[in-house]
Structure formats: structure tokens, C-alpha cells
Coordinates of C-alpha atoms in Angstrom, one line a residue:
Chain A
M262 CA -5.4 -22.0 -12.6
I263 CA -2.8 -19.2 -12.8
V264 CA -3.1 -16.3 -10.4
L265 CA -1.4 -12.9 -10.4
G266 CA -1.0 -11.4 -6.9
I267 CA -0.2 -7.7 -6.2
E268 CA 1.1 -6.6 -2.8
T269 CA 1.5 -2.8 -1.9
S270 CA 0.5 -2.6 1.7
C271 CA 3.8 -1.1 3.0
D272 CA 7.2 -0.5 1.4
E273 CA 7.5 -3.3 -1.1
T274 CA 6.0 -3.2 -4.6
A275 CA 5.6 -6.9 -5.1
V276 CA 3.9 -9.0 -7.8
G277 CA 3.9 -12.8 -8.0
V278 CA 2.4 -15.5 -10.2
V279 CA 1.3 -18.8 -8.7
G280 CA 0.0 -21.9 -10.5
P281 CA -1.0 -25.4 -9.5
E282 CA 2.7 -26.4 -9.1
G283 CA 3.6 -23.5 -6.9
V284 CA 5.3 -20.1 -7.4
L285 CA 6.0 -19.2 -11.1
S286 CA 7.5 -15.8 -10.4
D287 CA 7.9 -13.4 -7.5
V288 CA 9.1 -9.8 -8.3
I289 CA 9.8 -7.5 -5.4
H290 CA 10.9 -3.8 -5.6
S291 CA 12.0 -2.8 -2.1
Q292 CA 11.8 0.9 -1.3
D293 CA 15.2 2.2 0.1
M294 CA 14.2 5.8 0.6
H295 CA 12.6 5.2 4.0
A296 CA 16.0 4.5 5.7
E297 CA 16.7 8.3 5.8
Y298 CA 13.5 8.8 7.8
G299 CA 14.1 6.0 10.3
G300 CA 10.8 4.3 9.2
V301 CA 8.3 4.0 6.4
V302 CA 6.8 7.3 5.2
P303 CA 3.3 6.5 3.9
E304 CA 3.3 9.2 1.2
L305 CA 6.7 8.3 -0.1
A306 CA 5.7 4.6 -0.2
S307 CA 2.5 5.3 -2.1
R308 CA 4.4 7.4 -4.7
A309 CA 6.9 4.7 -5.2
H310 CA 4.3 2.0 -5.6
A311 CA 2.6 4.0 -8.4
E312 CA 6.0 4.3 -10.2
K313 CA 6.8 0.6 -10.0
L314 CA 3.5 -1.1 -10.7
V315 CA 3.7 -1.6 -14.4
V316 CA 7.3 -2.8 -14.6
S317 CA 6.6 -5.2 -11.7
V318 CA 3.5 -6.7 -13.3
R319 CA 5.2 -7.0 -16.7
A320 CA 8.3 -8.6 -15.1
A321 CA 6.2 -11.1 -13.0
L322 CA 4.2 -12.2 -16.1
A323 CA 7.3 -12.5 -18.2
Q324 CA 9.2 -14.5 -15.7
A325 CA 6.3 -16.8 -15.2
G326 CA 5.9 -17.2 -19.0
V327 CA 2.3 -16.1 -18.7
Q328 CA 0.5 -13.7 -21.0
R329 CA -2.8 -13.5 -19.2
P330 CA -3.5 -15.1 -15.8
D331 CA -6.9 -16.7 -14.9
V332 CA -7.4 -14.8 -11.7
I333 CA -6.2 -11.4 -10.2
A334 CA -5.6 -10.9 -6.5
A335 CA -4.4 -7.8 -4.7
T336 CA -3.9 -6.9 -1.1
A337 CA -7.0 -5.0 0.2
G338 CA -5.6 -4.5 3.8
P339 CA -4.6 -4.2 6.5
G340 CA -1.8 -1.7 5.8
L341 CA -1.1 1.8 4.9
V342 CA -4.4 2.7 3.1
G343 CA -2.8 5.0 0.6
A344 CA -0.3 2.4 -0.4
V345 CA -2.9 -0.5 -0.4
L346 CA -5.1 1.6 -2.8
V347 CA -2.4 1.7 -5.5
G348 CA -2.1 -2.1 -5.9
L349 CA -5.8 -2.7 -5.2
C350 CA -7.0 -0.2 -8.0
H351 CA -4.4 -1.6 -10.4
G352 CA -5.5 -5.2 -9.7
K353 CA -9.2 -4.3 -10.1
A354 CA -8.5 -2.6 -13.4
L355 CA -6.6 -5.6 -14.7
A356 CA -9.4 -7.9 -13.8
A357 CA -12.1 -5.6 -15.2
T358 CA -10.3 -5.2 -18.6
W359 CA -9.4 -8.9 -18.9
G360 CA -12.8 -9.9 -17.6
L361 CA -11.3 -12.1 -14.8
P362 CA -12.4 -12.8 -11.3
F363 CA -10.8 -10.6 -8.7
F364 CA -10.0 -11.3 -5.0
G365 CA -9.1 -8.6 -2.4
V366 CA -6.7 -10.4 -0.1
N367 CA -6.1 -9.9 3.6
H368 CA -2.4 -9.3 4.0
L369 CA -2.1 -11.1 7.3
E370 CA -4.0 -14.1 6.0
A371 CA -1.4 -14.2 3.1
H372 CA 1.5 -14.3 5.6
L373 CA -0.4 -16.8 7.7
L374 CA -0.9 -19.2 4.7
S375 CA 2.4 -18.5 3.0
P376 CA 3.9 -21.8 4.3
L377 CA 1.4 -23.6 2.0
L378 CA 3.4 -22.4 -1.0
D379 CA 6.3 -24.7 -0.2
Q380 CA 6.7 -28.4 0.3
P381 CA 6.3 -29.9 2.8
A382 CA 3.2 -27.8 3.5
P383 CA 1.4 -27.9 6.9
Q384 CA -2.0 -29.6 7.1
F385 CA -4.8 -27.8 8.9
P386 CA -5.1 -27.2 11.8
F387 CA -1.7 -25.5 12.4
L388 CA -0.4 -22.7 14.5
S389 CA 1.0 -19.7 12.6
L390 CA 3.1 -17.0 14.0
V391 CA 2.8 -13.8 11.9
V392 CA 5.6 -11.5 13.1
S393 CA 6.6 -8.3 11.4
G394 CA 7.1 -4.6 11.8
G395 CA 3.4 -4.0 11.9
H396 CA 1.9 -7.2 13.4
T397 CA 2.8 -9.8 15.9
A398 CA 0.2 -12.5 16.5
L399 CA -0.1 -16.2 16.9
Y400 CA -3.1 -17.8 15.1
L401 CA -4.6 -21.2 15.1
A402 CA -5.6 -21.9 11.5
H403 CA -8.5 -24.3 11.4
G404 CA -9.0 -24.0 7.6
L405 CA -9.1 -21.4 4.8
G406 CA -10.7 -18.2 6.2
R407 CA -11.0 -19.7 9.8
Y408 CA -8.4 -18.3 12.1
E409 CA -8.4 -17.9 15.8
V410 CA -6.1 -15.5 17.6
V411 CA -4.3 -17.4 20.3
A412 CA -1.9 -14.5 21.3
Q413 CA -0.9 -11.1 20.1
T414 CA 1.1 -8.1 21.2
I415 CA -0.8 -5.5 23.2
D416 CA 1.6 -2.7 22.2
D417 CA 4.6 -2.7 19.8
A418 CA 5.0 -5.3 17.1
A419 CA 8.2 -7.3 17.5
G420 CA 9.6 -5.9 14.3
E421 CA 8.8 -2.4 15.5
A422 CA 10.8 -3.1 18.7
Y423 CA 13.8 -4.2 16.5
D424 CA 13.5 -0.9 14.5
K425 CA 13.4 1.2 17.7
V426 CA 16.4 -0.6 19.3
A427 CA 18.3 -0.2 16.0
R428 CA 17.5 3.5 16.1
M429 CA 18.8 3.8 19.7
L430 CA 22.0 2.2 18.5
D431 CA 22.2 4.3 15.3
L432 CA 22.2 1.1 13.3
G433 CA 19.9 2.4 10.6
Y434 CA 16.5 1.2 9.2
P435 CA 15.2 -1.4 8.9
G436 CA 16.5 -2.7 12.2
G437 CA 15.7 -6.4 12.0
P438 CA 18.5 -7.6 9.7
V439 CA 21.2 -5.5 11.2
V440 CA 20.3 -6.4 14.8
D441 CA 20.3 -10.1 13.8
R442 CA 23.7 -9.8 12.2
L443 CA 25.2 -7.9 15.2
A444 CA 23.5 -10.3 17.7
A445 CA 25.4 -13.2 16.2
T446 CA 28.7 -11.7 17.5
G447 CA 27.4 -10.8 21.0
D448 CA 26.6 -12.6 24.3
P449 CA 22.8 -13.1 24.7
T450 CA 23.3 -13.3 28.5
A451 CA 25.3 -10.1 28.8
V452 CA 22.4 -7.8 29.6
A453 CA 19.5 -8.9 31.9
L454 CA 16.3 -7.9 30.0
P455 CA 12.7 -8.6 31.0
R456 CA 10.6 -11.3 29.5
P457 CA 6.9 -10.4 29.9
R458 CA 5.2 -13.3 31.4
P459 CA 1.7 -14.6 30.5
R460 CA -1.0 -12.7 32.4
A461 CA -2.0 -15.9 34.3
E462 CA 1.4 -16.1 35.9
L463 CA 1.4 -12.5 37.2
P464 CA 0.5 -11.4 40.7
Q465 CA -3.1 -10.2 40.9
T466 CA -1.9 -6.6 41.6
L467 CA -0.1 -6.5 38.2
R468 CA -2.8 -8.1 36.1
R469 CA -5.0 -5.0 36.6
G470 CA -2.5 -3.0 34.5
L471 CA -3.0 -5.4 31.6
S472 CA -6.6 -4.5 30.7
L473 CA -5.7 -4.3 27.0
A474 CA -4.7 -8.0 26.9
R475 CA -7.4 -10.2 25.3
S476 CA -5.7 -13.5 25.8
D477 CA -3.7 -14.5 28.8
L478 CA -1.0 -15.5 26.3
D479 CA -0.8 -11.9 24.9
M480 CA 2.7 -10.4 24.5
S481 CA 4.3 -7.0 25.1
F482 CA 7.5 -5.6 23.6
S483 CA 7.3 -2.0 24.7
G484 CA 8.8 -2.6 28.1
L485 CA 11.7 -4.6 26.6
K486 CA 12.5 -1.6 24.3
T487 CA 12.4 0.7 27.4
A488 CA 14.8 -1.7 29.2
V489 CA 17.2 -1.5 26.3
G490 CA 17.1 2.3 26.5
A491 CA 17.8 2.1 30.3
A492 CA 20.7 -0.2 29.7
L493 CA 22.2 2.2 27.2
A494 CA 21.8 5.1 29.5
G495 CA 23.3 3.3 32.4
P496 CA 26.8 4.0 33.9
Q497 CA 28.4 1.1 31.9
P498 CA 26.6 0.7 28.6
P499 CA 27.0 -2.7 27.1
S500 CA 28.5 -3.2 23.7
P501 CA 26.1 -2.9 20.7
A502 CA 26.7 -6.6 19.9
D503 CA 25.9 -7.8 23.5
L504 CA 22.9 -5.6 23.7
C505 CA 21.5 -6.8 20.3
A506 CA 22.1 -10.4 21.3
S507 CA 20.4 -9.9 24.7
F508 CA 17.5 -8.0 23.1
Q509 CA 17.0 -10.6 20.4
E510 CA 17.2 -13.5 22.9
A511 CA 14.5 -11.8 24.9
V512 CA 12.2 -11.3 21.9
V513 CA 12.7 -14.9 20.7
D514 CA 12.2 -16.2 24.3
V515 CA 8.8 -14.5 24.4
L516 CA 7.7 -15.7 21.0
C517 CA 8.8 -19.3 21.6
D518 CA 7.3 -19.3 25.0
R519 CA 3.9 -18.4 23.6
I520 CA 4.2 -21.0 20.8
S521 CA 5.0 -23.7 23.3
R522 CA 2.2 -22.8 25.5
A523 CA -0.3 -22.5 22.6
A524 CA 0.8 -26.0 21.3
Q525 CA 0.3 -27.4 24.8
R526 CA -3.1 -25.7 25.2
T527 CA -4.5 -26.5 21.8
G528 CA -2.9 -29.9 21.2
V529 CA -1.8 -28.7 17.8
R530 CA 1.8 -29.6 17.1
R531 CA 2.4 -27.9 13.8
I532 CA 3.8 -24.4 13.8
A533 CA 4.4 -22.2 10.8
I534 CA 6.0 -18.7 10.8
G535 CA 5.6 -15.7 8.5
G536 CA 6.2 -12.0 8.3
G537 CA 9.5 -10.1 8.1
V538 CA 10.8 -11.1 11.5
A539 CA 10.3 -14.8 10.5
A540 CA 13.5 -14.3 8.4
N541 CA 15.4 -13.8 11.7
G542 CA 18.1 -16.5 12.0
R543 CA 17.8 -16.9 15.8
L544 CA 14.0 -17.1 15.7
R545 CA 14.1 -19.8 12.9
A546 CA 16.7 -21.8 14.8
R547 CA 14.7 -21.7 18.1
V548 CA 11.3 -22.5 16.5
A549 CA 12.9 -25.4 14.7
A550 CA 14.2 -26.7 18.1
L551 CA 10.9 -26.5 19.9
G552 CA 10.1 -30.1 19.4
L553 CA 7.1 -29.3 17.2
E554 CA 6.6 -29.9 13.5
A555 CA 8.0 -26.6 12.2
F556 CA 7.3 -25.0 8.8
L557 CA 9.7 -22.3 8.0
P558 CA 9.2 -20.6 4.6
P559 CA 12.3 -19.5 2.6
R560 CA 13.5 -16.1 3.9
A561 CA 12.4 -14.3 0.7
R562 CA 8.8 -15.6 1.3
C563 CA 8.8 -14.2 4.9
T564 CA 8.9 -10.5 3.9
D565 CA 6.1 -9.0 1.9
N566 CA 5.7 -10.6 -1.5
G567 CA 3.2 -11.0 -4.3
A568 CA 3.3 -14.8 -4.4
M569 CA 1.6 -15.0 -1.0
I570 CA -1.2 -12.8 -2.2
A571 CA -1.6 -14.9 -5.3
N572 CA -1.6 -18.0 -3.1
V573 CA -4.6 -16.8 -1.1
G574 CA -6.3 -15.6 -4.3
R575 CA -5.9 -19.1 -5.7
L576 CA -7.2 -20.9 -2.6
R577 CA -10.2 -18.6 -2.5
A578 CA -10.9 -19.0 -6.2
L579 CA -11.0 -22.7 -5.8
S580 CA -13.5 -22.5 -3.0
G581 CA -15.8 -19.5 -3.5
P582 CA -17.0 -16.5 -5.5
P583 CA -14.8 -13.5 -6.3
D584 CA -15.1 -10.2 -4.6
P585 CA -17.0 -7.3 -6.1
L586 CA -15.0 -4.5 -7.7
S587 CA -16.6 -2.1 -5.2
L588 CA -14.2 -3.6 -2.6
T589 CA -12.3 -0.8 -0.8
A590 CA -9.0 -0.6 0.9
R591 CA -8.9 -0.9 4.7
A592 CA -6.3 0.0 7.3
G593 CA -7.4 -2.6 9.8
W594 CA -8.9 -6.0 8.9
P595 CA -8.6 -9.1 11.1
P596 CA -7.8 -12.3 9.0
G597 CA -10.8 -14.4 8.5
A598 CA -13.3 -11.6 8.9
E599 CA -15.5 -10.6 5.9
P600 CA -14.1 -7.6 4.0
S601 CA -17.3 -5.8 4.7
A602 CA -17.1 -6.3 8.4
Chain B
M1429 CA -11.8 7.7 -34.6
S1430 CA -10.2 5.4 -32.1
L1431 CA -11.9 4.4 -28.9
A1432 CA -10.5 5.9 -25.7
L1433 CA -11.2 5.7 -22.0
A1434 CA -10.8 9.0 -20.0
I1435 CA -10.2 9.0 -16.3
D1436 CA -10.0 11.9 -13.9
C1437 CA -9.6 11.6 -10.1
S1438 CA -7.8 14.8 -9.5
A1439 CA -10.5 16.4 -7.3
P1440 CA -13.3 15.1 -5.1
E1441 CA -15.6 14.7 -8.0
I1442 CA -14.2 11.9 -10.0
G1443 CA -15.2 10.6 -13.5
L1444 CA -14.8 8.1 -16.3
A1445 CA -15.8 8.4 -19.9
M1446 CA -15.7 6.3 -23.0
G1447 CA -15.6 8.0 -26.4
S1448 CA -13.7 8.7 -29.5
L1449 CA -10.3 10.3 -29.2
G1450 CA -10.6 13.9 -30.3
D1451 CA -14.4 14.1 -29.9
P1452 CA -15.5 16.0 -26.7
R1453 CA -18.9 14.3 -26.7
P1454 CA -18.4 11.0 -24.8
R1455 CA -20.4 8.0 -25.8
W1456 CA -20.8 7.2 -22.1
A1457 CA -19.8 9.2 -19.0
W1458 CA -20.0 8.7 -15.3
S1459 CA -19.1 10.9 -12.4
A1460 CA -19.5 10.9 -8.6
R1461 CA -18.6 12.8 -5.5
A1462 CA -15.9 10.8 -3.7
D1463 CA -14.5 12.6 -0.7
R1464 CA -13.6 9.1 0.5
G1465 CA -13.7 5.6 -1.0
A1466 CA -13.0 6.6 -4.6
D1467 CA -11.6 3.1 -5.2
G1468 CA -14.9 1.5 -4.3
L1469 CA -16.8 3.6 -6.7
L1470 CA -14.4 3.5 -9.6
G1471 CA -14.3 -0.3 -10.0
P1472 CA -17.9 -0.9 -10.8
A1473 CA -17.9 2.2 -13.0
L1474 CA -15.0 0.9 -15.0
V1475 CA -16.8 -2.4 -15.7
E1476 CA -19.7 -0.4 -17.0
A1477 CA -17.4 1.8 -19.1
L1478 CA -15.7 -1.2 -20.7
A1479 CA -19.2 -2.7 -21.4
Q1480 CA -19.8 0.2 -23.8
R1481 CA -17.5 -1.3 -26.3
A1482 CA -19.3 -2.8 -29.3
A1483 CA -18.7 -6.4 -30.2
G1484 CA -15.2 -6.6 -31.7
E1485 CA -14.4 -3.0 -30.8
A1486 CA -11.1 -2.6 -29.1
L1487 CA -10.0 0.1 -26.8
Q1488 CA -7.1 2.0 -28.3
H1489 CA -6.1 4.7 -25.8
V1490 CA -6.4 5.5 -22.1
I1491 CA -6.3 9.2 -21.2
V1492 CA -5.7 10.1 -17.6
A1493 CA -5.4 13.3 -15.6
V1494 CA -2.0 13.1 -13.9
G1495 CA -2.0 16.1 -11.6
P1496 CA -1.8 18.2 -9.8
G1497 CA -4.6 17.3 -7.5
T1498 CA -5.3 15.2 -4.4
F1499 CA -2.4 12.8 -3.9
T1500 CA -4.6 9.8 -3.2
G1501 CA -7.1 10.6 -5.9
L1502 CA -4.3 11.0 -8.5
R1503 CA -2.9 7.6 -7.6
V1504 CA -6.3 5.9 -7.7
G1505 CA -6.9 7.3 -11.2
L1506 CA -3.4 6.5 -12.4
A1507 CA -3.3 2.9 -11.0
T1508 CA -6.6 2.3 -12.6
A1509 CA -5.6 3.8 -16.0
L1510 CA -2.3 1.8 -16.0
G1511 CA -4.2 -1.4 -15.2
V1512 CA -6.5 -0.9 -18.1
A1513 CA -3.7 0.1 -20.5
L1514 CA -1.6 -2.8 -19.5
A1515 CA -4.3 -5.4 -19.9
A1516 CA -5.6 -3.9 -23.2
E1517 CA -2.0 -3.4 -24.4
V1518 CA -2.7 0.2 -25.4
P1519 CA -0.8 3.4 -24.7
V1520 CA -1.6 6.1 -22.2
I1521 CA -2.1 9.8 -22.8
P1522 CA -1.2 11.7 -19.7
V1523 CA -2.8 15.1 -19.4
C1524 CA -2.2 17.9 -16.9
S1525 CA -5.3 18.1 -14.6
L1526 CA -5.3 21.9 -14.9
L1527 CA -4.9 21.9 -18.7
A1528 CA -7.8 19.5 -19.0
R1529 CA -10.0 21.8 -17.0
A1530 CA -9.0 24.8 -19.1
A1531 CA -9.7 22.8 -22.2
Q1532 CA -13.4 22.6 -21.3
I1533 CA -13.5 26.1 -22.8
T1534 CA -13.0 26.5 -26.5
D1535 CA -13.8 30.2 -26.7
E1536 CA -10.8 32.5 -27.1
V1537 CA -10.6 33.8 -23.5
D1538 CA -8.2 33.9 -20.6
V1539 CA -8.8 31.0 -18.2
L1540 CA -7.5 30.3 -14.7
A1541 CA -7.7 26.6 -13.7
L1542 CA -7.8 26.0 -10.0
L1543 CA -7.8 22.9 -7.8
D1544 CA -8.0 23.1 -4.0
G1545 CA -4.6 22.2 -2.6
R1546 CA -5.8 22.6 1.0
K1547 CA -3.5 24.2 3.6
Q1548 CA -4.9 27.5 2.2
R1549 CA -3.2 27.0 -1.1
M1550 CA -4.4 26.3 -4.6
Y1551 CA -2.9 24.4 -7.5
G1552 CA -3.3 26.9 -10.4
A1553 CA -2.3 27.8 -13.9
S1554 CA -3.4 30.4 -16.4
F1555 CA -4.2 29.6 -20.0
R1556 CA -5.3 31.3 -23.2
C1557 CA -8.0 29.0 -24.5
G1558 CA -9.3 28.5 -28.0
P1559 CA -10.4 25.7 -30.2
G1560 CA -7.0 23.9 -30.0
L1561 CA -4.8 23.0 -27.0
P1562 CA -4.9 25.7 -24.3
L1563 CA -1.8 27.8 -24.3
A1564 CA -0.1 28.0 -20.9
R1565 CA 0.6 31.5 -19.7
G1566 CA 3.0 30.3 -17.0
P1567 CA 3.9 27.3 -14.9
V1568 CA 1.6 25.2 -12.8
A1569 CA 1.9 26.6 -9.3
D1570 CA 1.1 25.7 -5.8
L1571 CA 0.4 29.0 -4.1
P1572 CA -2.1 31.0 -2.1
L1573 CA -5.1 32.0 -4.3
D1574 CA -4.1 35.7 -4.3
A1575 CA -0.8 34.9 -5.9
L1576 CA -2.6 33.1 -8.7
L1577 CA -5.3 35.6 -9.6
P1578 CA -4.5 37.3 -13.0
A1579 CA -5.3 40.9 -13.8
G1580 CA -8.3 41.6 -16.0
H1581 CA -11.2 39.5 -16.9
F1582 CA -10.9 35.7 -16.9
V1583 CA -13.0 32.5 -16.6
A1584 CA -12.2 30.3 -13.6
V1585 CA -12.5 26.5 -13.9
G1586 CA -11.8 23.6 -11.6
E1587 CA -13.2 22.7 -8.2
G1588 CA -10.9 25.4 -6.6
A1589 CA -12.8 28.1 -8.5
V1590 CA -16.0 26.9 -6.8
V1591 CA -14.4 26.7 -3.4
A1592 CA -13.1 30.3 -3.7
A1593 CA -15.9 31.6 -5.9
A1594 CA -16.4 34.9 -4.0
R1595 CA -12.7 35.8 -4.1
V1596 CA -12.5 34.8 -7.8
E1597 CA -15.4 37.0 -8.7
A1598 CA -14.1 39.9 -6.6
A1599 CA -10.9 39.8 -8.7
G1600 CA -12.8 40.0 -12.0
G1601 CA -13.2 36.4 -12.7
R1602 CA -16.3 34.5 -13.8
V1603 CA -16.7 31.0 -12.4
H1604 CA -17.6 28.5 -15.2
P1605 CA -21.0 26.8 -14.5
Q1606 CA -19.4 23.4 -14.8
A1607 CA -16.3 24.3 -12.9
S1608 CA -16.2 21.4 -10.5
A1609 CA -17.2 18.6 -12.9
P1610 CA -14.4 16.3 -14.1
P1611 CA -13.4 17.4 -17.5
L1612 CA -14.1 14.2 -19.3
G1613 CA -15.0 15.6 -22.7
A1614 CA -12.0 17.9 -22.6
L1615 CA -9.7 14.9 -21.9
L1616 CA -11.1 13.1 -24.9
R1617 CA -10.7 16.3 -27.0
V1618 CA -7.1 17.3 -26.0
G1619 CA -6.0 13.6 -25.8
A1620 CA -5.8 13.7 -29.6
L1621 CA -3.4 16.7 -29.4
L1622 CA -0.9 15.2 -26.9
P1623 CA 1.6 12.4 -27.1
A1624 CA 0.7 8.8 -26.1
M1625 CA 3.2 6.8 -24.2
D1626 CA 4.0 3.4 -22.8
P1627 CA 2.2 2.9 -19.5
A1628 CA 5.5 2.3 -17.7
A1629 CA 6.7 5.8 -18.7
V1630 CA 3.7 7.7 -17.2
E1631 CA 4.4 9.8 -14.1
L1632 CA 2.2 11.8 -11.9
R1633 CA 2.7 15.6 -11.5
Y1634 CA 2.3 16.1 -7.8
V1635 CA 3.8 19.7 -8.0
R1636 CA 3.9 19.7 -4.1
P1637 CA 6.6 17.6 -2.4
P1638 CA 5.5 15.1 0.2
D1639 CA 5.3 16.1 3.9
A1640 CA 8.2 13.9 4.8
V1641 CA 10.5 15.2 7.5
V1642 CA 13.6 13.5 8.8
P1643 CA 13.1 13.2 12.6
A1644 CA 15.0 15.9 14.4
A1645 CA 17.1 13.5 16.5
L1646 CA 18.1 11.5 13.4
A1647 CA 19.0 14.7 11.5
A1648 CA 21.1 16.0 14.4
R1649 CA 23.0 12.8 14.8
R1650 CA 23.7 12.7 11.0
A1651 CA 24.8 16.3 11.1
L1652 CA 27.4 15.3 13.7
G1653 CA 28.4 12.3 11.6
V1654 CA 27.1 9.9 14.1
G1655 CA 25.4 6.7 13.1
T1656 CA 24.9 5.0 9.8
T1657 CA 22.1 4.5 7.4
T1658 CA 21.7 0.8 6.6
S1659 CA 19.3 -0.5 4.0
T1660 CA 18.8 -4.2 3.7

């Protein structure tokens, strides 16, 4: 079964083709124009998706050596709705015209299951950290479509904190790669930054302020970002390299702490990571050293891509009926929930 | 005549039609009000449209209204049109949304095509209509209605004409009875008079630029030559 996957939920127009042996092609057009604005501008993203769709689909099919796939999959959410709509409508039109089954894929589920595209692939159950500019959550994946949130951020996503810190330092957008590069030359102990502790370890008086937290392993990155701002505004601002290294170490400490605690609590020793921040060198090194069985997708598979959408389409096509073409785009959609929920 | 699919999602009332290129009478047509969720309505309608093909009958053109109009609606229509064209390996005929509306009228009269641009502005263009392709009297504009109203008698078409019917009529205009309907027959008719192109070459005509503003702090720092823009 050959599946074409389309991803347009944010600022990548991505189309991939996946078959029984794995990824056959993965075409990604990244949108550079957002750097000028310091973040993704939804209207610009939607316009660019509409311009790149046809060339992306053609290139993905040509690179895969496929004329017509067997199944079409496209991101249906969560994401920027105007951007999601472009790929979703295109995918539905391809499916309708070719007379093929169509699957509207949850973008987070696609990241969560992207480690299954490479060998060795994790067996269910496994823990999966999805960490990007829009999402930061740790899931326990019991099986296809069955995911339990073990921990998640109650405010900023980790990638969002990277972008904001990069903006404070005038490092440009996106912040993750440049902070990672600068951090490699700095001292991670140079600036004392807070590590939000799990709620269960906080004094009772402080727990009341965490009413948003749904799990006692939930995370927060907003305070960390504020602390970086305070360090910069202080009498002796640290060097950008030291600040980036210290900030990155704090983020990675929090993420790895929650992974370790979740592994201990659930007894599940397999951990996979996905999402743009999963391409971060320090995070990958620390996760690999946790003493768990770590599944780290290639960096190109961490950021948004079409192959991960095709992967979920393929898994769903093997196990259940297609989605109706009345499926609509959605801004919010927890992985594992029915699209109609 | 060749089989063509016409798509218009420029305004809240969207539509699809299947018919012969050049013939304003569709074999099958569908329209619906879609203030939200156009994508959910269009998918099932597309399946029904494609089912109108007779056995062995191949689609040969896709005609799509490419703007101006609602940004999201235009993209829903274009993404759908491009998907059909790509899968069917047929060319696309892009048509100005305002010209398509004017082309609903084949009498020799002056026509003002209007689409509501919100923010107290209209997308508008004046045409001299007739049995052929409507002749543009000026460029497609994004202006307050008063700046678009022509002198003398005219027929107003498009959803904008319905929204501003009282002001149009006070200015000497007559609102076309089918003003807000998607101009599906007209798309089929004028599609035969316009060039077809490869789907990859089709572009939307937004007319209005996006509301994207560089944050003041970023702009100020750049003006001072502080900071860098890094794209990775």
C-alpha cells in the first residue's frame, strides 16, 4: 500500500510518500518569509501553501516513482486552521478524483508515531515526547489511536520559549537552531535559571497557583523565559553563548526529568521523541543517556514533514475505514480523540 | 464540447458545477451558504459532481474563480481545483471572481461587480457586458463602495451588491436578482474564452495585501541596525 501524505499545518508545505518498506519520498518547502516578523504569520503561511502545493505533490510522486498512490492522507489539525485547510482540501480533491480512500490525520499523532518510520522502531507501549514551537507534551502510546497524556506544558511550548529567548537576544527566527548552535560554545552553569519542579514536590502554598496543571508532572516554560529576560536586564548581563547554554540546559533538564519520572511511574522503558525541538542536539544527547531505550528519528523527520502524515494514513488504512470527505479542519484536536469530538 | 468542472468559493455562497466548456447551462450544479466550514461542504459535493461523468467520459478542464474574495474561501476553492486538475491531469482555467460575476449578464449594459471586502471596503470592478467576454472599464479595486460606484445606470452583481443594495440603488444601480449566487454558468461560459494553464502556474488574485505587520520592537531594532535575521 502506497500512501501520499500532505502536511500544511504551520510553515512547511510538505508532501511525503510512504510504502511498506518505509519512506519513498519526503519533499519539504520551508517558508522563510516569517523570519522578518519574528514568528509565523498565519495569512502569509496559508498563501505560501497554496503556491507550493502542486509542485510539492508532483515532486513527491516523482521522487517516489509513483504515478498514483493507493491512499491519500492530509493533516486535518491541530494547527493554523487557514493553513491546514489548504492541504486538507487538496488532499480530499486528489482522493475524490482518483477514487481513493482519504484519511484526515492528527498532526500530533503523526509526530508521536514518526519513530515508527525508521528501524529499529519502538514497540507499543512507548513514551513519546512531542516537543515543538506549538506543543510540548509527553504521551504514553498504548497502540494506534490510544494515547494518554502523561505531562504537558501549562503555558509556553518549549519551542516557543526558544523563539522568545532568541528574540530577546536578537538572534532571529526560528530560535531553536541558532540557540542550540550558540549554546554549544557557552557554559551551561554560567547563569542560574529555575527548573519548574513537579507539582507534588512544591510546598502546599505554591500548588494553589498551579490550578491549570492537569498532571503533577506538567511543565512550565514561561517562568524560565522571564528569568532569561531578568538576567539580560541585570547589572552584568551574561554573554549570549552562556545564556543560551544555561537556558537550553534548563529546558532539557525539565524535559528529561519528566521523561525519567514518567518511565518510573508507568514502568515503560521505551522513549521516542518528535517535533521540531527533537532535532536539538543537547536534548537528543541527554535523552539517549537517560538509561532508557531511546528512539530518536533523523533530524529531518523531527520537523514537520509529509512522510509522518502518510505514515499515520497508512497505519489507519490497515486497521479501519477512511474518513468522510466532509471532514473539516480544526485548530485544536487531542491525539487519539475522534475527529468529530 | 469538453467536460469542465467549475468551482467558485470567492464569497460566502459557494458552488460547484459540471458542464460543457462554453455552455452556460450546467449539467449539474450545487451551491450552499458557507460562512464557516466550506471545506466540509465542498468535499461531498465534489464527489457528487465527479459522479456526473458518464462511463468513459473524462474531465478535460477545471475552471476556478481566483479572486478577489474571501482569502480563506479562495484558497479552499483553489486547493480543491488544483487537486482535481492534478489527479485528472487536466489544465486549469483561472477566472477573475468579479469578471465571472459580470459575465452572468450577456445583455449590452454597464455592470458593476462587487464582493464584500469587509472593513467597510468592497472589491469591485466595472465592465461593459455583452455576449462575449465582459470588457473591463478599469482595474479591479479594493475601495470603499462610494469610490466604486459609476455614474449613470448600471446593473450590480455579486454578493457585495446585495450587502449594499440600498446604496447601489440610490446611485442609479439595479441589483441583479441572482446577485449573490455563485456564477457557475458564467464560469463555464467564459472559461472557453480564457487561456488554460498548468495547475502549478495558477495564482490567486488577492488584490488586498495580508495584514502582516513587523512587530514595532523588531522594526525599531532593525532600523538601528541591531540584530540579525536568521532563517534555518
